[in-house]
Structures are given as structure tokens and as C-alpha cells.
Amino acid sequence: MAAVDVQRVNGTSHVGDWPDRYYHVDQVLDRPGPRTDPSFMAGDGVKDFLRNQCKILVIGAGGLGCEILADLALSGFKDIHVIDMDTIDISNLNRQFLFRPKDVGKPKATVAAEYVMKRVPGTKVTPYYGKIQDKDDDYYMQFNLVICGLDSVEARRWINATLVNLVDPENPESLKPLIDGGTEGFKGQARVILPTVTSCYECSLDMLNKPTAFPICTIANTPRLPEHCIEWASVLEWPRVQGDKKMDTDDPEHIQWLYNIASARAKEFKIEGVTWQLTQGVVKNIIPAIASTNAIIAASCCNEAFKIATSSAAYLNNYFMLIGTDGVYSYTFEHEKRSDCPVCGGESLEVSVPRSWTVERLIEMLVEKQDIQIKKPSLSTATAQIYFQAPKQLEEVTRPNLEKLVSDLVPDGGDITVTASSLPFSLSLRITYV
Amino acid sequence: MSFSESQDLETATTAIQSQPDNKTRRYDRQLRLWAASGQSALERARVLVISASALSTSLLKNLVLPGVGHFTILDHHATRPSDIGNNFFLDPDASLGRNRAEEAVRLLGELNDGVEGHADTRDIADVLALGAEYFSGFTLVIAVNLDPSLVEQLSTLLWQDAACPPLIVVRSAGFIAEFFVQFHEHDVIESHSETAPSLRIDKPFPELLDHALQLDLEHMDPTDHGHIPYVVILVRALEDWKREHGGSPPTTTADKRAFKDAVSALQRHQDEENFSEAVANAYRAYTTTGVPSNVQALFDALPDQLSPARPFATLVAALQEFTKQPPYALPLSATLPDMKSDTESYVALQKMYGRRAEKERGVFRELVNKLSAETGSVIARDVVDLFCKNAHGLFGLQGKRWGDLDTSRERLVELLAASPRETATHLALSALSTWLARHSVAHAQSNGSAHPNSQTSNTELRPTEEDLLALVQGALGDGVELGKEVQDAVGEAARAPTADLPNVAAFMGGLVAQEAIKMITKQYVPINGHCVIDLVDTWTGVINA
Ligand SMILES: [Zn+2]
């Protein structure tokens, strides 16, 4: 049977295009709908932009990423870049449909890109096997749109802050719409972020599920749940017994060791329910994931990208969440920008602390507080260093401050600047005492 | 994830002591949702999908990946260039001109070696003429953008015989779409309800009450005092309250506040987190444990005559009998949430709940045995126990036939007022499907193709907005005003009448697969009615006949 021919359409070269290839998509590009903005340029203009000019970046080639790449390619995006730092694991195969058992161990970005290019001819997918932090502003500047399909909060905060910082009011091209998706089991959400214009990822940090954290005294002294025994094995026993050896949660032997230790502890305390899979789930913080939910959320993200790139319909303003556990429930709403957002708000975050708090206690609060969540923060005022996590010498010099009272270092109403190596922005706290 | 889910997984897989096998590792992320029981239901399932459109293969992908047992695609069309343009599971190098079902089955099959795929290249109209037998071999039938007269025939056929599988009807046009799940009854034991079962603090069982009363709160050692589980504190505080109030629990707002203060007064110092928990959970002590509304609805819907054909009803009837006896509540759950305590007190309390739950389960089993004997039902003991364990989250859905919604003008008008955009979108899709069917017949006579998506001269197959508005008006009756929502939905339908957009196909493929998994595993709660979506404004909604 003959392969479909590469054709020339309207005198422009569309590598891989054939008559009727875009029969479906063109129906919404050839004419507006009742709710389409009047500025929509139906027909060849918009098709040319979508297929020949628009450059889109996909962050993540996992559960959402595989779906996103396929959807974008079929929608007619021809210049797609994808970044992912992971390699393929067997547990990816129940949903990451561009991978096969023979691909286990290979980089996700590379395998996904090749597969999509094979199945959707004429699409160029450029993979990068590495971290988003490896790339600079010039790299991100080249794209028209960015779609994020990540499971890491840290990485999303990084790309969000990077794209907000990229905005130059003098240059409209510098505003890169960021579309972000996430799933957990039968639930998920998709959102459109116009950096500096709409609410950003950081603005909504308090909407995240609170990570399950067990107090160390429970783990050490009064375990009640199998999870407590597993945490005891991984947090306390591993460093005590294994010393400096790094725990690798992808190594089955390490999980086996933790499982054995946790089981022994559970037996000692007559606690039931420690299993291999629960051990793995707790130490890797596994979130259940299925193909269908990823398909919904990825499609929603790509649909917004398609609408933004073509103006064929209004795009999402700005948050869509879906719950599929009990019927199909969804909620579309506008998430409000926070004026004290450390990334896009400009105002300091008001924090009131007891006068009795030490610097160490304040740091503990910054790590835990739902709308801040900064791991390893470094603190300073306009005139003095309070505590720095790195470099080593600076840490040693500032360490004695940990035990000092915040109120001895910062006046009432004074500002503290918080930075962390994982985040490309600083947080300004206005301290008041209670 | 919540740890209650992981505990469910644990109970299903207690035998695993070393690294799981490859299959368990492959399905790990979904086993944490529906456990081994859901997985085996999925692996036994046989799904029929009618048409190999982009939407069809998108949804099948989401069933093949998690390991559905068998799927058949029924489609007699040859692959056209436009099909390859929007369908990831047709091959640009090989599929053109070949049968769509065969090509899609081949490429979907690559996703999972453990799944059996079959292509049926007959015309659906011919298969329908053979009767219900063919369809009764499947667990679930899904019809995607099928001609309305064929959907009518298919839904009637499957509705008539209770042995026939449920049917999901899917329609889409450009940015709008909907699906409907047709079933007679759908019973859910494992709904994975996020509402925790009652701890019955207001109706403590004897052992718990004795334990709480024996505590010498005043003279207790400080360490022990700081470790009494809040459940025990509340049972005790409530009992003390009742003794001082003529046996009545707190009822008025003032009472409740006073009770809370009384609990608070027991706290020796602020560091006693167990007492802080007791104060925060004080409402549990004065909230009467009864039958939850979802379970009451099941009692209310019980048939006069129990039949061995539906063991679920027998179980529900036994449960109702159970709740007619003191303490007029569901069987106690053995699951105790975590609470501030020391290991010993917590484990002791857990064991106490476990013993009581076991006892009540025994009473429930007796009731089931008695009723089963009367009705001639045979119900496996593990089913009885599963039912008992999940009693607080039971659901029983009474389904409707496809098309019921459209037979009542009154209901449509009512729905249009109550859920304007959802109903308008449903009406626009109905009007479009009627229009396409009429015109494709005329088209076929001159063209030799009966498929509404036939693209040999696709520009001819486009209704005007007026065409569709007239059909919507006809469905609602004259005099009903067609508002902006109808204009918007009809406008989108007329704009892209035969467009199966890749993103909409993927979105619908995901939604329909979620429902298919819920129907097949009988876990979680599927929709009952029409689920309507609009991807211009990005929303979903459910309407019911
Ligand atoms: Zn912000």
C-alpha cells in the first residue's frame, strides 16, 4: 500500500502534509464559532503560523508528556522541543504509551521524540535529556508557548519563576504563556498562566495537598501505623546503619532492606500492614497514576495551547480541575493573583512570629508553611547575613545565629530576604512580633 | 496519596514479601487505586468499540495500557488520508486504504502484549441484523459517533435483555461533545468514598465504654494522660456529660459549646496534643451515628421481592435488618484512623475495634444467610465481608435508556432552564446527528457511501446554524425561547460538524475510559446520565433524564 505523499500546499512546503490531512482540524481553523474573538484570522494565515512558525516547549516526557507530544503533533504543531531528565522504568509502561519494555533504561525525551516523529511525519521533535535548570533565558526566549507535564513541585516553581522573570514590558514577545497540568489517580487539573498577568504557579502553592509528614518523635517513640515503621527504617535506621551510603529508592535491594527493617519494627510493636509495596510507596512518595486521567489533562493543556496559538477560540481563564472518583465533577474558575506572591506580586509577605522564636524555629516554619514551602532557606536582612546554607564557610560563620532570637536581629516591621538554591527568586518577608 | 488507599492495597497483597514480579511492577501505579480485585476484573473484561475513529482509538489506548482482557473494534471502512491525519493509531506508511479496524487493532496491540485485540470488519448495520447474541459476549459496548438510527437499534437491543452489557454512546463535533452510559442497575461496593466510617463515639460498644469509664483521669501518670487516644477521651467525656444531664447528649448550640469546654478543661497543659485532637473532634461525640444518606437511598429503593439474580439487593436487605437493631447503625468498621497516642494504647484500641467489628460482621453474616436461604441466593463469604467492610460507602445506581431524555419535551425545557449550557450542548449534538443522518442518506444515494464522515465532497455536508436551530426548536416545541447558550452550542456544531479534533478526541477518550474502568471494576462511582463537555470554555457537566 502506498504511503501518503509529501505535497506542496498553497505553494508553501509542508513536509509530510497530504490532501485532507487536516480535514478535522481545519474545520475550526477555516471559520470562527460564535464565541471566537473577532481578531481570529481564519484560513491560511493561522494555519501557517501554527504549522510553520510556532515553536513550543514541552517540559516532561512522562505520563502527561507522552500524551502532550502526541496531541500537539496531531493538532499541527510542527516544531516541538521536549526536556526530561529521567530514564524509562517498567512502572511507566501502564500509561506512558510511547515506551515499550525494550526501552527500559533509555532517556524518555529521546525515545518519545523519535516515536512521535515516526507516527506523525513532518513534525520535528527536539529532545533534551537533562534538567530544565541547565538552560538559560535565551533558550526559553525562543519559544512561543511552554507546556508543563511534571510531577515535581520544585521544577514547576523553577520554570514558573523563570518565565515570570523573563517578561520585559517593552517586549511583548517575552511573555510566554505557561500551561501546566497535573494528575493524581482519577483527579487532575490544567491551568493557563500568563506570567505577570494572571495568577502564577507560586500564587496557588497553598492549593497543593499537604505532603504527609510524620513527626520525628512519633517515628522514634510511638509508632502506630505501618508508615511510621517505614519512616523509621528510611529516616533513622538507614543513616545510622549505612552511614554515608546514599539511599537509592529505585534500587530494589535498598527497598528490600528498608522493608525488612520496617517489618521487624512493626512486629516488635505489634503493628500490622508493612508490605513491600507500601514501603516503596512511602519512601518514593508514589502518587497513583493512570492513562485515562493523564489523557484528559494532557488534552486539556494541548487544547489551550492550540487555542492560544490559533485564536480559534478563547483560552481558559485560568484554572480547570477535574474529579473523576464520584461521577465526573469539574470546576472551571479564575484563580486570583496574590499581591504578596514572591514571584509575581511585588509586595512583601506579612509574617507575624512570637518574640520568643529563634532563627531556627523561623526556618522550620518556612519549610512547613503551605504557601511558602522553601527547602533549605538562607536568610538575610538588607544590612546583615542571618543564616546561609552554603557555601560551607558562610554556613559556619552564620550558624551561631540559629539559636538567637529573631527579634534580636530584625526590628518589628523589618524585612527578611529568603533565598534558596532550588528557586530562582527571593522571598521578602515583613516580620511583625506578637 | 491517602494512606487509607495504600492500606486497602496492603490487605489485597499481604503475601508479597520480596520485590514484586514484572507484571505487578508494570501495573503498580494503578494497583494503588483499584487493587488486585479491580485488575482481575479489568483483565476478564471484553470491550467492543464501534468505529476506529481518533476518539475510539484514544479511549481504547487508555484501556489497553492498564491491561483490559480483550477488545474488538467493529468498523468496515477503509483508511482515508484524513483518518491518518488525526489518529495516532493509524500508520502513515502503511494504513492508507486498508481496513481501519485492522490497522488500529494492530497498532493498539503494540502497547501491551497481555491484551487481545480483534478487528471485526463487518458493517455494524449487518451485525445488528443478527440480534443480541453477538453483543452479549462483551462486558461493555461503546459506540462512537454512530448514525442515530443505528444507535437507536443498538440501545434498544441491549436494553431489552438484562444479560446484555452496558452501552456507552459518545458523540462529538469540533469543540463540543457528550457521552451517555446506559445500564439498568449498577451496584458499587468499593466506591472508595472519601467519607470515613463513623467511629460511633456517640454509641460506644460495651468494651470501649468500660475501658473509657475505668480511666482514672485525675490521678493518671502524666505520660499516660498525654497518650489517651482522643476517641477514648470523647467517649468518657460524653458519658460524664450524660450522667450530669439526665442521660441526654449535648443538643443545643450552647450545650455543644459547654461540652467542648468540658473536654478542653480535661487538658492538663497545651502540649497534650491528644486533648487538642479531642477538642477538634468533639463534634463526633454529639453527631448521632445513623444510616448515611447513600445507604438509606439503597434501603428506600429495595424491591418488594428479592431475587437470586441480584445478590446485591439481598445484601442491602440484610444490612437494613442489621440497622433495625440497636445501636441502629451500620456494622462497625475495623479501620481506626491515626491519632495522637502511644503505641500500646493505640494498638489496644485498634484491637478493641477489630474484635467488635468481627462480632458485628458475624451478626451481619447470619442475617445474610437467613435472607439468602429464603430467596435462594448464593453469596460468597468474601463478598459478604467486602460488602460489610464498605457498608458506609455503598452506591446503587438506577440507570436510564439512551434517548429517554429526548422523549420528554417537558423535561428538556426544565433542564434547559436549570442547566442551560449543558442542555443546549446536548440539544445541539442531537440536532446535528439528526441532520447528518438525513443528509448522509441523500448523499450516499448520489455518492455510494453511507458514512456521515465521508469526505469525498465533505464541504457539502455542512448544516447551517438555522438548520440546527430549527431542529432544536422542534425538539423543545414552539414557543420555547432559544437563548445564547443554544446559539453558542449550535454555532460550534455547525462550524465543525464532522470534526474529530485530536485534543477533543483525547479528552473524551480519557473521560470515557475512566467511566469504562469504573463500570468494569465496579469500583468508584460512574456517571448516571449525559456527561456534556465544551472545550471552548473548558467545562464539563452532567444532566439526567
Ligand atoms: Zn504569582
Short mmCIF file of C-alpha atoms and ligand atoms in Angstrom, two decimals, chain A residues 160 164 198-204 337-338 341-345, ligand 1:
data_model
loop_
_atom_site.label_atom_id
_atom_site.label_comp_id
_atom_site.label_asym_id
_atom_site.label_seq_id
_atom_site.Cartn_x
_atom_site.Cartn_y
_atom_site.Cartn_z
CA ASN A 160 7.25 29.47 36.61
CA VAL A 164 7.87 35.46 35.10
CA THR A 198 -2.61 36.14 35.68
CA SER A 199 -2.13 34.19 38.88
CA CYS A 200 1.08 32.17 38.67
CA TYR A 201 2.09 28.74 39.98
CA GLU A 202 3.57 30.28 43.12
CA CYS A 203 0.33 32.22 43.78
CA SER A 204 -1.52 28.93 44.23
CA LYS A 337 -3.28 36.65 41.62
CA ARG A 338 -1.70 37.18 45.03
CA CYS A 341 3.27 36.40 45.73
CA PRO A 342 7.06 36.24 45.96
CA VAL A 343 7.31 35.65 42.22
CA CYS A 344 4.75 37.91 40.58
CA GLY A 345 3.27 40.01 43.39
ZN ZN C 1 2.35 34.66 41.50
#
